[in-house]
Structure formats: C-alpha cells, structure tokens
Amino acid sequence: MSPITFFRKAYYKVMRKQIVRDLDDFCTVKNGRALLYYKTDSLVFRSVANNPSHVNHWEIIEIVRVLNRLGFVVDVIDRTVKPETIASVQDIYQIFIGIGAGDSGRHYADIAKKVPSAKKVFYALGPEPDESNRITLARYDYFWERHPGVKVEIRRTINHVDIDECMKHTDAILSCGSEFALHTFDKHHKPVYKLPPSSSTLVQFPFASLEKKDAKKFLYFGGNGNIVKGLDIVIEAFAELPDYELFICAPQTETDFNAFYKETLEKSKNIHFVGFIKIGGETFYDLTSKCGYVIFPSASEGAATSVTTCMRAGMIPVVTVESGIDSAERCGHVIGDIHISALKDLISKLAHKSKEEVIQKSLETYKESYSYSQGNFSQTLELSLISILRS
C-alpha cells in the first residue's frame, strides 16, 4: 500500500460519520422515513462519491435516491457503527434496509430490533452466509489436498453474522446477484427479490479493437481472497499450458499466497502478474482489447462485478456458476469442474476458437452486459421496494 493510500484510508476512518441524517435531496413529497445500514463514505466525501471505479459507492447513493423518489427521508448508518449509536436508533421508520454481506452485516439484527414498526429488508451481496462459508472452506480443502501442510490464511469466511437471528427480524431479502445466490436463501422461507449489480460507467466498448482479441490470451481480474476466487487453480492450470497467456490483475496483499506461488510465477513466462489497475485506464484497455476471455472461477459471489465490468469491454466470461454471472450460459462459458485437469481442458478448447467465433461471442457479451447497467439496477430496485412495501 502506498503512503498516499494509507493516509487517505486513515483520514476516511477518522472522519467517517457513524450516521448521516435527513437525506431528502430527491424527495418531491415526504411520506415517511427510511433507514439504510451500509456505508456513509460516499455521502460524506466528495472524492468517494465521484469515484466511479467502485460501484458500491454509486449504489449507496442510488438506494438513497430511489427511497427519496418513493417519498422517504433517509438516514444512513455506517457499517462500523458503535453500540451507543445503535442504542440511539428510534422506531420512526417505515422501511429499514440493512447490508448482510460478509461480516459487514454484523449489526443488522441489533438495528432491526430497534425498528419493529418498519419493513425490514436484508440486503445480500452474496450467498446465504452459512452456504458461503461451506463453499469457501471447500476451496481451501481442495488447495490443501494439492498442497498438504502449506500454511495460508483462511480468508473471506463470515464469522460475525448470526443468519438465523437476522432472519427472525427480516420481512424480505434483496439478493444482489445471481439465481445461484438467490436460491441459497430458500431455506429461510422469506420473499427474495433479485437485484442486478451495476457496472462502472468508465468502461467503453472498444469496437475498433475487436480484431486484436486473441483466443490464446486470458485475463484474471479480481480483488482480495485469491483462493476463494480461484486464482490458485488458474495459476496452476496456466503453468502447465505454456502456449497460452494469462494476465493477472489483482492486489498483491496476500503475502502467504504470493510467497507460495512466487517460484511458479517466475518460471512461467506465459503468466504476467500485472497487479492492481485503474478501471478505464490505459492498461485496462490494453488488456481488455487483446485478451479474448476473462476467467474467474470463484466459489462465492453475489455477482462478480469485476467480470461484469470486463463484459462491458466485450470480454467473454469464463466463470463458475458461483461467480454469479447468469448470462454466461448465453454469451460465455460456465466452468463446471474446477479441478486443474478439467480447467486445463476447457482453456485449451477455448484457446482454439477462431477469430470469427471470438468476435461474435464478444459482441454477444457486450449485448448481455446491459443487464448490469446502472439503469437496470435502479429500475429493479424501485419496483422491488414498491412490492415489499405493499406486501
């Protein structure tokens, strides 16, 4: 982490507000009050609000905007809220929407109990927590099956959310993602509304570069949680496929993972660790123009917005069902078996696609990417909230 990034994060942490009150800029009428439990950064810091590379900041602002349009003055509680702030919450709201993703959702139940009069909506950005933990740990089991005794930290498990307690205080679930993620909540017998994720508006379709797309070049584009997101199996597959290139765009923060794969990456001249890149920047367009596929065999996502962002640039998705890209069956390829040998077979098959096939699939992918537009997110959210409020 650079010194500038460190001090910026420290500044945000110190200055972040626990609660932002009385947001009503988009209210034409005021019929009630709504409470949102998520993040306040984009409502406090202009630099965060104006950064389109992180779609969840835009989504928070848009949730407030939609609630305003429905006539609600909105208060927003930050996910780092302290107990004394929760204790001060009053039962004055008609609707409460609370994040339930990962350990950020640890305060959902406590806040929901404070607003018994409100319709309570569990906002899920991934699979049901118990199911998410099960499939996450299965990926680590597969890693240790291949590499017994290697010490790596278990990441991306959910340890501070009592999902059964949350569901006792939930009237409906907003599942931001795929059919897979949605159906992991079936056992709780709550109405579930599917909400499509949005994608960065920074990305433009590189029509002029279509002829550059190469079926033998693949891009991995993801955040933290390398083993859960499948970077380990991708590296090991391409290490045995020297004729095909892999470009890795991911943060280099997992020192145990980096140390273990250091020798493999140094020996594999076809694997290029690019690191973190700016969406919409020169490197992003260079990679998305020349690579035919974005490969992302994740174990647990609501919907992988890193993939939907690449789809906006016409990159063909090669993903697991758990990655949350429902449209992959139509425009891309679904990874049905994450074992190294099966993944190698799929990569080899895709690498032999003709230029015409790759271009056609790229155009189909771009068409499907409109499913993940900001406009679709807004419309679906508004219609879902209307249905929830009337139920």
Tab-separated table of C-alpha atoms in Angstrom:
chain	number	residue	atom	x	y	z
A	1	MET	CA	0.000	0.000	0.000
A	2	SER	CA	1.422	3.392	-0.985
A	3	PRO	CA	1.840	6.124	1.672
A	4	ILE	CA	-0.837	8.213	-0.088
A	5	THR	CA	-3.332	5.339	0.011
A	6	PHE	CA	-2.503	4.632	3.678
A	7	PHE	CA	-3.055	8.237	4.787
A	8	ARG	CA	-6.209	8.561	2.678
A	9	LYS	CA	-7.698	5.473	4.332
A	10	ALA	CA	-6.654	6.729	7.769
A	11	TYR	CA	-8.311	10.082	7.057
A	12	TYR	CA	-11.553	8.429	5.975
A	13	LYS	CA	-11.535	6.249	9.076
A	14	VAL	CA	-11.149	9.222	11.399
A	15	MET	CA	-13.597	11.491	9.596
A	16	ARG	CA	-16.240	8.866	8.693
A	17	LYS	CA	-19.645	9.620	10.183
A	18	GLN	CA	-21.469	6.934	12.145
A	19	ILE	CA	-24.802	8.201	10.884
A	20	VAL	CA	-25.880	10.675	8.202
A	21	ARG	CA	-29.359	12.076	8.783
A	22	ASP	CA	-32.212	13.651	6.856
A	23	LEU	CA	-31.175	12.946	3.262
A	24	ASP	CA	-34.034	14.319	1.149
A	25	ASP	CA	-32.492	15.980	-1.922
A	26	PHE	CA	-34.618	13.900	-4.314
A	27	CYS	CA	-37.883	13.964	-2.380
A	28	THR	CA	-40.769	15.637	-4.177
A	29	VAL	CA	-43.128	14.587	-1.390
A	30	LYS	CA	-42.292	13.333	2.096
A	31	ASN	CA	-44.413	10.397	3.206
A	32	GLY	CA	-42.171	8.801	5.802
A	33	ARG	CA	-38.652	7.865	6.848
A	34	ALA	CA	-36.240	5.129	5.789
A	35	LEU	CA	-33.118	3.767	7.480
A	36	LEU	CA	-30.200	2.324	5.485
A	37	TYR	CA	-27.373	0.363	7.140
A	38	TYR	CA	-24.403	0.247	4.753
A	39	LYS	CA	-21.548	2.778	4.311
A	40	THR	CA	-21.578	6.553	4.706
A	41	ASP	CA	-18.318	7.352	2.858
A	42	SER	CA	-19.939	8.265	-0.458
A	43	LEU	CA	-22.385	10.560	1.351
A	44	VAL	CA	-19.643	12.390	3.260
A	45	PHE	CA	-16.583	12.524	0.976
A	46	ARG	CA	-16.984	14.021	-2.487
A	47	SER	CA	-13.870	12.191	-3.730
A	48	VAL	CA	-15.525	8.865	-2.877
A	49	ALA	CA	-18.893	9.800	-4.358
A	50	ASN	CA	-17.236	10.870	-7.623
A	51	ASN	CA	-15.129	7.719	-7.970
A	52	PRO	CA	-16.994	5.514	-10.463
A	53	SER	CA	-14.492	2.655	-10.238
A	54	HIS	CA	-16.133	1.400	-7.017
A	55	VAL	CA	-19.719	0.638	-7.966
A	56	ASN	CA	-20.987	0.090	-4.429
A	57	HIS	CA	-20.432	3.785	-3.643
A	58	TRP	CA	-22.720	4.707	-6.519
A	59	GLU	CA	-25.223	2.042	-5.459
A	60	ILE	CA	-25.467	3.509	-1.942
A	61	ILE	CA	-26.228	6.945	-3.354
A	62	GLU	CA	-28.747	5.392	-5.736
A	63	ILE	CA	-30.532	3.482	-2.957
A	64	VAL	CA	-30.969	6.810	-1.138
A	65	ARG	CA	-32.167	8.451	-4.362
A	66	VAL	CA	-34.735	5.704	-5.023
A	67	LEU	CA	-36.029	5.884	-1.444
A	68	ASN	CA	-36.323	9.660	-1.829
A	69	ARG	CA	-38.338	9.220	-5.020
A	70	LEU	CA	-40.678	6.927	-3.113
A	71	GLY	CA	-41.223	9.705	-0.585
A	72	PHE	CA	-38.831	8.702	2.205
A	73	VAL	CA	-36.399	10.948	4.038
A	74	VAL	CA	-33.338	8.723	4.604
A	75	ASP	CA	-30.910	8.227	7.474
A	76	VAL	CA	-27.793	6.133	6.763
A	77	ILE	CA	-25.840	4.220	9.418
A	78	ASP	CA	-22.249	3.187	8.671
A	79	ARG	CA	-21.274	-0.482	8.922
A	80	THR	CA	-18.650	0.479	11.559
A	81	VAL	CA	-21.382	1.797	13.849
A	82	LYS	CA	-20.738	1.727	17.597
A	83	PRO	CA	-23.167	0.177	20.123
A	84	GLU	CA	-24.108	3.556	21.592
A	85	THR	CA	-25.220	4.770	18.156
A	86	ILE	CA	-27.348	1.655	17.657
A	87	ALA	CA	-28.894	2.237	21.103
A	88	SER	CA	-29.978	5.710	19.989
A	89	VAL	CA	-31.958	4.454	16.965
A	90	GLN	CA	-35.681	5.200	17.345
A	91	ASP	CA	-38.687	3.340	15.958
A	92	ILE	CA	-39.622	6.097	13.498
A	93	TYR	CA	-39.029	4.344	10.170
A	94	GLN	CA	-41.381	2.730	7.665
A	95	ILE	CA	-38.598	0.746	5.987
A	96	PHE	CA	-35.162	-0.467	7.068
A	97	ILE	CA	-32.625	-1.827	4.539
A	98	GLY	CA	-29.512	-3.380	6.036
A	99	ILE	CA	-26.419	-4.892	4.452
A	100	GLY	CA	-25.998	-8.564	5.237
A	101	ALA	CA	-22.876	-9.224	3.175
A	102	GLY	CA	-19.935	-10.774	4.963
A	103	ASP	CA	-19.031	-9.560	8.410
A	104	SER	CA	-20.173	-6.055	7.449
A	105	GLY	CA	-23.641	-7.304	8.358
A	106	ARG	CA	-22.755	-7.990	11.984
A	107	HIS	CA	-25.036	-5.211	13.284
A	108	TYR	CA	-28.077	-5.989	11.112
A	109	ALA	CA	-30.086	-7.866	13.750
A	110	ASP	CA	-29.364	-5.355	16.522
A	111	ILE	CA	-30.522	-2.444	14.373
A	112	ALA	CA	-33.563	-4.347	13.064
A	113	LYS	CA	-34.722	-4.978	16.635
A	114	LYS	CA	-34.741	-1.208	17.237
A	115	VAL	CA	-37.244	-0.583	14.421
A	116	PRO	CA	-40.089	-3.095	14.912
A	117	SER	CA	-42.574	-0.918	13.013
A	118	ALA	CA	-40.506	-0.890	9.824
A	119	LYS	CA	-40.483	-3.289	6.901
A	120	LYS	CA	-37.078	-4.915	7.339
A	121	VAL	CA	-35.062	-5.791	4.234
A	122	PHE	CA	-31.917	-7.923	4.345
A	123	TYR	CA	-29.587	-6.633	1.595
A	124	ALA	CA	-27.496	-9.598	0.464
A	125	LEU	CA	-24.422	-9.113	-1.705
A	126	GLY	CA	-23.536	-12.786	-1.733
A	127	PRO	CA	-24.857	-16.253	-0.949
A	128	GLU	CA	-26.502	-17.107	2.364
A	129	PRO	CA	-23.710	-16.849	4.994
A	130	ASP	CA	-23.696	-20.488	6.108
A	131	GLU	CA	-23.671	-21.673	2.497
A	132	SER	CA	-20.988	-19.115	1.633
A	133	ASN	CA	-18.768	-20.468	4.408
A	134	ARG	CA	-19.323	-24.062	3.300
A	135	ILE	CA	-18.258	-23.488	-0.307
A	136	THR	CA	-15.431	-21.157	0.723
A	137	LEU	CA	-13.906	-23.754	3.039
A	138	ALA	CA	-14.301	-26.416	0.321
A	139	ARG	CA	-11.916	-24.379	-1.863
A	140	TYR	CA	-9.323	-24.359	0.912
A	141	ASP	CA	-9.773	-28.103	1.319
A	142	TYR	CA	-9.025	-28.508	-2.391
A	143	PHE	CA	-5.933	-26.298	-2.047
A	144	TRP	CA	-4.620	-28.385	0.884
A	145	GLU	CA	-5.479	-31.591	-0.958
A	146	ARG	CA	-2.985	-30.483	-3.622
A	147	HIS	CA	-0.511	-28.879	-1.211
A	148	PRO	CA	-0.617	-30.634	2.186
A	149	GLY	CA	0.917	-28.699	5.054
A	150	VAL	CA	1.193	-25.348	3.256
A	151	LYS	CA	0.181	-22.539	5.598
A	152	VAL	CA	-2.206	-19.974	4.116
A	153	GLU	CA	-4.673	-17.817	5.981
A	154	ILE	CA	-8.339	-18.662	5.514
A	155	ARG	CA	-9.961	-15.564	4.070
A	156	ARG	CA	-13.479	-14.444	3.104
A	157	THR	CA	-15.358	-16.506	5.686
A	158	ILE	CA	-18.263	-14.932	7.575
A	159	ASN	CA	-17.750	-15.171	11.325
A	160	HIS	CA	-19.825	-12.406	12.904
A	161	VAL	CA	-23.300	-12.757	11.396
A	162	ASP	CA	-25.957	-14.914	13.074
A	163	ILE	CA	-28.086	-15.508	10.000
A	164	ASP	CA	-30.904	-17.221	11.914
A	165	GLU	CA	-31.177	-14.224	14.238
A	166	CYS	CA	-31.121	-11.867	11.246
A	167	MET	CA	-33.925	-13.788	9.544
A	168	LYS	CA	-36.103	-13.525	12.689
A	169	HIS	CA	-36.125	-9.781	12.037
A	170	THR	CA	-36.436	-9.824	8.240
A	171	ASP	CA	-39.547	-9.330	6.095
A	172	ALA	CA	-37.841	-9.628	2.693
A	173	ILE	CA	-34.440	-10.209	1.121
A	174	LEU	CA	-32.869	-8.176	-1.666
A	175	SER	CA	-30.340	-10.508	-3.293
A	176	CYS	CA	-27.925	-8.517	-5.433
A	177	GLY	CA	-26.593	-11.084	-7.830
A	178	SER	CA	-27.483	-14.348	-9.485
A	179	GLU	CA	-30.044	-17.119	-9.370
A	180	PHE	CA	-27.476	-19.238	-7.534
A	181	ALA	CA	-27.068	-16.690	-4.727
A	182	LEU	CA	-30.810	-16.060	-4.550
A	183	HIS	CA	-31.720	-19.715	-4.024
A	184	THR	CA	-29.233	-20.187	-1.186
A	185	PHE	CA	-31.763	-18.272	0.940
A	186	ASP	CA	-34.661	-20.619	0.156
A	187	LYS	CA	-34.398	-22.440	3.475
A	188	HIS	CA	-35.345	-19.273	5.357
A	189	HIS	CA	-38.749	-19.069	3.641
A	190	LYS	CA	-38.632	-15.320	3.064
A	191	PRO	CA	-39.627	-13.490	-0.122
A	192	VAL	CA	-36.453	-12.896	-2.129
A	193	TYR	CA	-36.098	-10.196	-4.790
A	194	LYS	CA	-33.293	-10.475	-7.310
A	195	LEU	CA	-31.376	-7.261	-7.898
A	196	PRO	CA	-28.840	-6.999	-10.744
A	197	PRO	CA	-25.460	-5.478	-9.864
A	198	SER	CA	-24.316	-2.359	-11.650
A	199	SER	CA	-21.081	-1.817	-13.573
A	200	SER	CA	-18.668	1.072	-13.821
A	201	THR	CA	-19.619	3.775	-16.305
A	202	LEU	CA	-15.924	4.306	-17.037
A	203	VAL	CA	-15.816	1.342	-19.405
A	204	GLN	CA	-16.423	1.831	-23.110
A	205	PHE	CA	-16.744	-0.929	-25.700
A	206	PRO	CA	-13.520	-0.983	-27.780
A	207	PHE	CA	-15.197	-1.634	-31.134
A	208	ALA	CA	-12.135	-0.552	-33.112
A	209	SER	CA	-10.010	-3.173	-31.331
A	210	LEU	CA	-12.185	-6.224	-31.948
A	211	GLU	CA	-9.706	-7.674	-34.441
A	212	LYS	CA	-6.992	-7.608	-31.756
A	213	LYS	CA	-8.792	-10.084	-29.496
A	214	ASP	CA	-6.757	-13.245	-29.104
A	215	ALA	CA	-8.323	-16.551	-28.026
A	216	LYS	CA	-4.996	-17.600	-26.513
A	217	LYS	CA	-4.920	-14.667	-24.075
A	218	PHE	CA	-6.898	-14.721	-20.819
A	219	LEU	CA	-7.395	-12.093	-18.107
A	220	TYR	CA	-7.974	-12.754	-14.402
A	221	PHE	CA	-9.441	-9.634	-12.758
A	222	GLY	CA	-10.345	-9.819	-9.074
A	223	GLY	CA	-9.957	-8.462	-5.568
A	224	ASN	CA	-8.783	-9.982	-2.306
A	225	GLY	CA	-9.446	-13.618	-1.448
A	226	ASN	CA	-7.305	-15.331	-4.067
A	227	ILE	CA	-8.085	-18.939	-3.184
A	228	VAL	CA	-11.823	-18.326	-2.795
A	229	LYS	CA	-11.867	-16.523	-6.143
A	230	GLY	CA	-9.923	-19.326	-7.823
A	231	LEU	CA	-6.664	-17.583	-8.664
A	232	ASP	CA	-4.698	-20.556	-7.331
A	233	ILE	CA	-6.276	-23.023	-9.757
A	234	VAL	CA	-5.951	-20.584	-12.648
A	235	ILE	CA	-2.226	-20.134	-11.989
A	236	GLU	CA	-1.656	-23.868	-11.697
A	237	ALA	CA	-3.595	-24.574	-14.886
A	238	PHE	CA	-1.720	-21.991	-16.969
A	239	ALA	CA	1.632	-23.093	-15.504
A	240	GLU	CA	1.032	-26.346	-17.404
A	241	LEU	CA	-0.203	-24.575	-20.559
A	242	PRO	CA	2.817	-22.569	-21.774
A	243	ASP	CA	1.280	-21.837	-25.183
A	244	TYR	CA	-1.494	-19.677	-23.674
A	245	GLU	CA	-1.060	-16.392	-21.811
A	246	LEU	CA	-2.604	-15.318	-18.510
A	247	PHE	CA	-2.643	-11.722	-17.269
A	248	ILE	CA	-3.427	-11.324	-13.555
A	249	CYS	CA	-4.932	-8.087	-12.267
A	250	ALA	CA	-5.294	-8.432	-8.504
A	251	PRO	CA	-3.967	-6.713	-5.378
A	252	GLN	CA	-0.694	-8.124	-4.057
A	253	THR	CA	-1.723	-8.023	-0.410
A	254	GLU	CA	-1.796	-11.750	0.439
A	255	THR	CA	1.837	-12.351	1.335
A	256	ASP	CA	1.404	-16.059	2.121
A	257	PHE	CA	-0.235	-16.693	-1.249
A	258	ASN	CA	2.381	-14.601	-3.069
A	259	ALA	CA	5.253	-16.428	-1.361
A	260	PHE	CA	3.871	-19.856	-2.228
A	261	TYR	CA	3.326	-19.064	-5.921
A	262	LYS	CA	6.452	-16.908	-6.348
A	263	GLU	CA	8.544	-19.686	-7.918
A	264	THR	CA	5.712	-20.819	-10.205
A	265	LEU	CA	5.181	-17.288	-11.483
A	266	GLU	CA	8.905	-16.753	-12.048
A	267	LYS	CA	9.194	-19.980	-14.058
A	268	SER	CA	6.005	-19.471	-16.074
A	269	LYS	CA	6.856	-16.905	-18.738
A	270	ASN	CA	3.275	-17.073	-20.029
A	271	ILE	CA	1.838	-15.748	-16.747
A	272	HIS	CA	2.044	-11.999	-16.151
A	273	PHE	CA	1.217	-10.535	-12.723
A	274	VAL	CA	0.077	-7.013	-13.576
A	275	GLY	CA	-1.266	-6.075	-10.134
A	276	PHE	CA	-3.973	-3.527	-9.350
A	277	ILE	CA	-5.086	-1.441	-12.331
A	278	LYS	CA	-7.403	1.503	-12.816
A	279	ILE	CA	-10.705	0.655	-14.488
A	280	GLY	CA	-10.947	2.615	-17.717
A	281	GLY	CA	-7.235	3.374	-17.731
A	282	GLU	CA	-4.692	2.710	-20.465
A	283	THR	CA	-3.583	-0.659	-19.054
A	284	PHE	CA	-7.199	-1.757	-18.618
A	285	TYR	CA	-7.997	-1.061	-22.274
A	286	ASP	CA	-4.764	-2.634	-23.477
A	287	LEU	CA	-5.612	-5.879	-21.655
A	288	THR	CA	-9.327	-5.970	-22.453
A	289	SER	CA	-8.587	-5.276	-26.122
A	290	LYS	CA	-6.085	-8.064	-26.652
A	291	CYS	CA	-7.427	-10.742	-24.302
A	292	GLY	CA	-10.289	-12.864	-25.594
A	293	TYR	CA	-11.564	-14.041	-22.216
A	294	VAL	CA	-11.947	-13.003	-18.591
A	295	ILE	CA	-11.563	-16.110	-16.430
A	296	PHE	CA	-12.944	-16.114	-12.897
A	297	PRO	CA	-13.651	-19.453	-11.174
A	298	SER	CA	-14.865	-18.005	-7.866
A	299	ALA	CA	-16.531	-20.100	-5.180
A	300	SER	CA	-18.778	-17.473	-3.619
A	301	GLU	CA	-20.112	-14.236	-5.114
A	302	GLY	CA	-23.409	-12.433	-5.341
A	303	ALA	CA	-22.280	-11.363	-8.786
A	304	ALA	CA	-18.655	-10.717	-9.676
A	305	THR	CA	-18.667	-7.051	-10.697
A	306	SER	CA	-15.067	-7.400	-11.850
A	307	VAL	CA	-16.429	-9.743	-14.523
A	308	THR	CA	-19.449	-7.606	-15.426
A	309	THR	CA	-17.063	-4.654	-15.812
A	310	CYS	CA	-14.921	-6.654	-18.246
A	311	MET	CA	-18.069	-7.715	-20.108
A	312	ARG	CA	-18.770	-4.032	-20.780
A	313	ALA	CA	-15.474	-4.099	-22.694
A	314	GLY	CA	-16.600	-7.154	-24.657
A	315	MET	CA	-14.564	-9.729	-22.769
A	316	ILE	CA	-16.084	-13.221	-22.925
A	317	PRO	CA	-16.776	-14.554	-19.403
A	318	VAL	CA	-15.378	-17.949	-18.370
A	319	VAL	CA	-16.844	-18.377	-14.902
A	320	THR	CA	-18.279	-20.764	-12.351
A	321	VAL	CA	-21.982	-20.710	-11.537
A	322	GLU	CA	-20.989	-19.398	-8.098
A	323	SER	CA	-19.410	-16.328	-9.720
A	324	GLY	CA	-22.945	-15.048	-10.186
A	325	ILE	CA	-22.957	-14.274	-13.909
A	326	ASP	CA	-26.255	-15.754	-15.085
A	327	SER	CA	-25.712	-14.563	-18.664
A	328	ALA	CA	-22.507	-16.619	-19.027
A	329	GLU	CA	-24.551	-19.547	-20.312
A	330	ARG	CA	-25.666	-17.382	-23.239
A	331	CYS	CA	-22.580	-15.378	-24.120
A	332	GLY	CA	-19.679	-17.135	-22.421
A	333	HIS	CA	-18.661	-20.408	-20.855
A	334	VAL	CA	-19.545	-21.961	-17.499
A	335	ILE	CA	-16.799	-23.806	-15.607
A	336	GLY	CA	-18.496	-26.979	-14.465
A	337	ASP	CA	-15.455	-28.634	-12.893
A	338	ILE	CA	-12.819	-26.608	-11.022
A	339	HIS	CA	-10.237	-29.395	-10.851
A	340	ILE	CA	-6.962	-28.459	-12.544
A	341	SER	CA	-7.154	-31.124	-15.252
A	342	ALA	CA	-10.707	-30.144	-16.241
A	343	LEU	CA	-9.829	-26.455	-16.236
A	344	LYS	CA	-6.845	-27.093	-18.497
A	345	ASP	CA	-9.075	-28.937	-20.943
A	346	LEU	CA	-11.551	-26.050	-21.049
A	347	ILE	CA	-8.814	-23.429	-21.514
A	348	SER	CA	-7.279	-25.429	-24.368
A	349	LYS	CA	-10.672	-25.777	-26.036
A	350	LEU	CA	-11.381	-22.042	-25.793
A	351	ALA	CA	-7.894	-21.110	-26.989
A	352	HIS	CA	-8.576	-22.881	-30.279
A	353	LYS	CA	-11.678	-20.862	-31.107
A	354	SER	CA	-11.433	-18.990	-34.398
A	355	LYS	CA	-11.101	-15.223	-34.641
A	356	GLU	CA	-14.655	-15.042	-36.018
A	357	GLU	CA	-16.051	-17.058	-33.103
A	358	VAL	CA	-14.273	-14.866	-30.547
A	359	ILE	CA	-15.517	-11.643	-32.154
A	360	GLN	CA	-19.086	-12.952	-32.331
A	361	LYS	CA	-19.026	-14.020	-28.684
A	362	SER	CA	-17.506	-10.659	-27.741
A	363	LEU	CA	-20.400	-8.821	-29.405
A	364	GLU	CA	-22.903	-11.109	-27.668
A	365	THR	CA	-21.166	-10.438	-24.359
A	366	TYR	CA	-21.401	-6.680	-24.830
A	367	LYS	CA	-25.123	-7.027	-25.537
A	368	GLU	CA	-25.613	-9.095	-22.378
A	369	SER	CA	-23.627	-6.561	-20.330
A	370	TYR	CA	-26.562	-4.152	-20.477
A	371	SER	CA	-28.222	-6.427	-17.913
A	372	TYR	CA	-25.692	-4.992	-15.467
A	373	SER	CA	-26.268	-1.317	-16.199
A	374	GLN	CA	-26.948	1.334	-13.584
A	375	GLY	CA	-30.342	1.970	-15.142
A	376	ASN	CA	-31.367	-1.669	-14.725
A	377	PHE	CA	-30.205	-1.631	-11.101
A	378	SER	CA	-32.277	1.482	-10.346
A	379	GLN	CA	-35.449	0.291	-12.037
A	380	THR	CA	-35.334	-3.174	-10.455
A	381	LEU	CA	-34.616	-1.727	-7.011
A	382	GLU	CA	-37.533	0.688	-7.185
A	383	LEU	CA	-40.016	-1.947	-8.341
A	384	SER	CA	-38.798	-4.392	-5.679
A	385	LEU	CA	-39.168	-1.838	-2.876
A	386	ILE	CA	-42.671	-0.949	-4.027
A	387	SER	CA	-43.611	-4.638	-3.911
A	388	ILE	CA	-42.041	-5.080	-0.454
A	389	LEU	CA	-43.786	-2.013	0.965
A	390	ARG	CA	-47.161	-3.169	-0.325
A	391	SER	CA	-46.824	-6.728	0.985
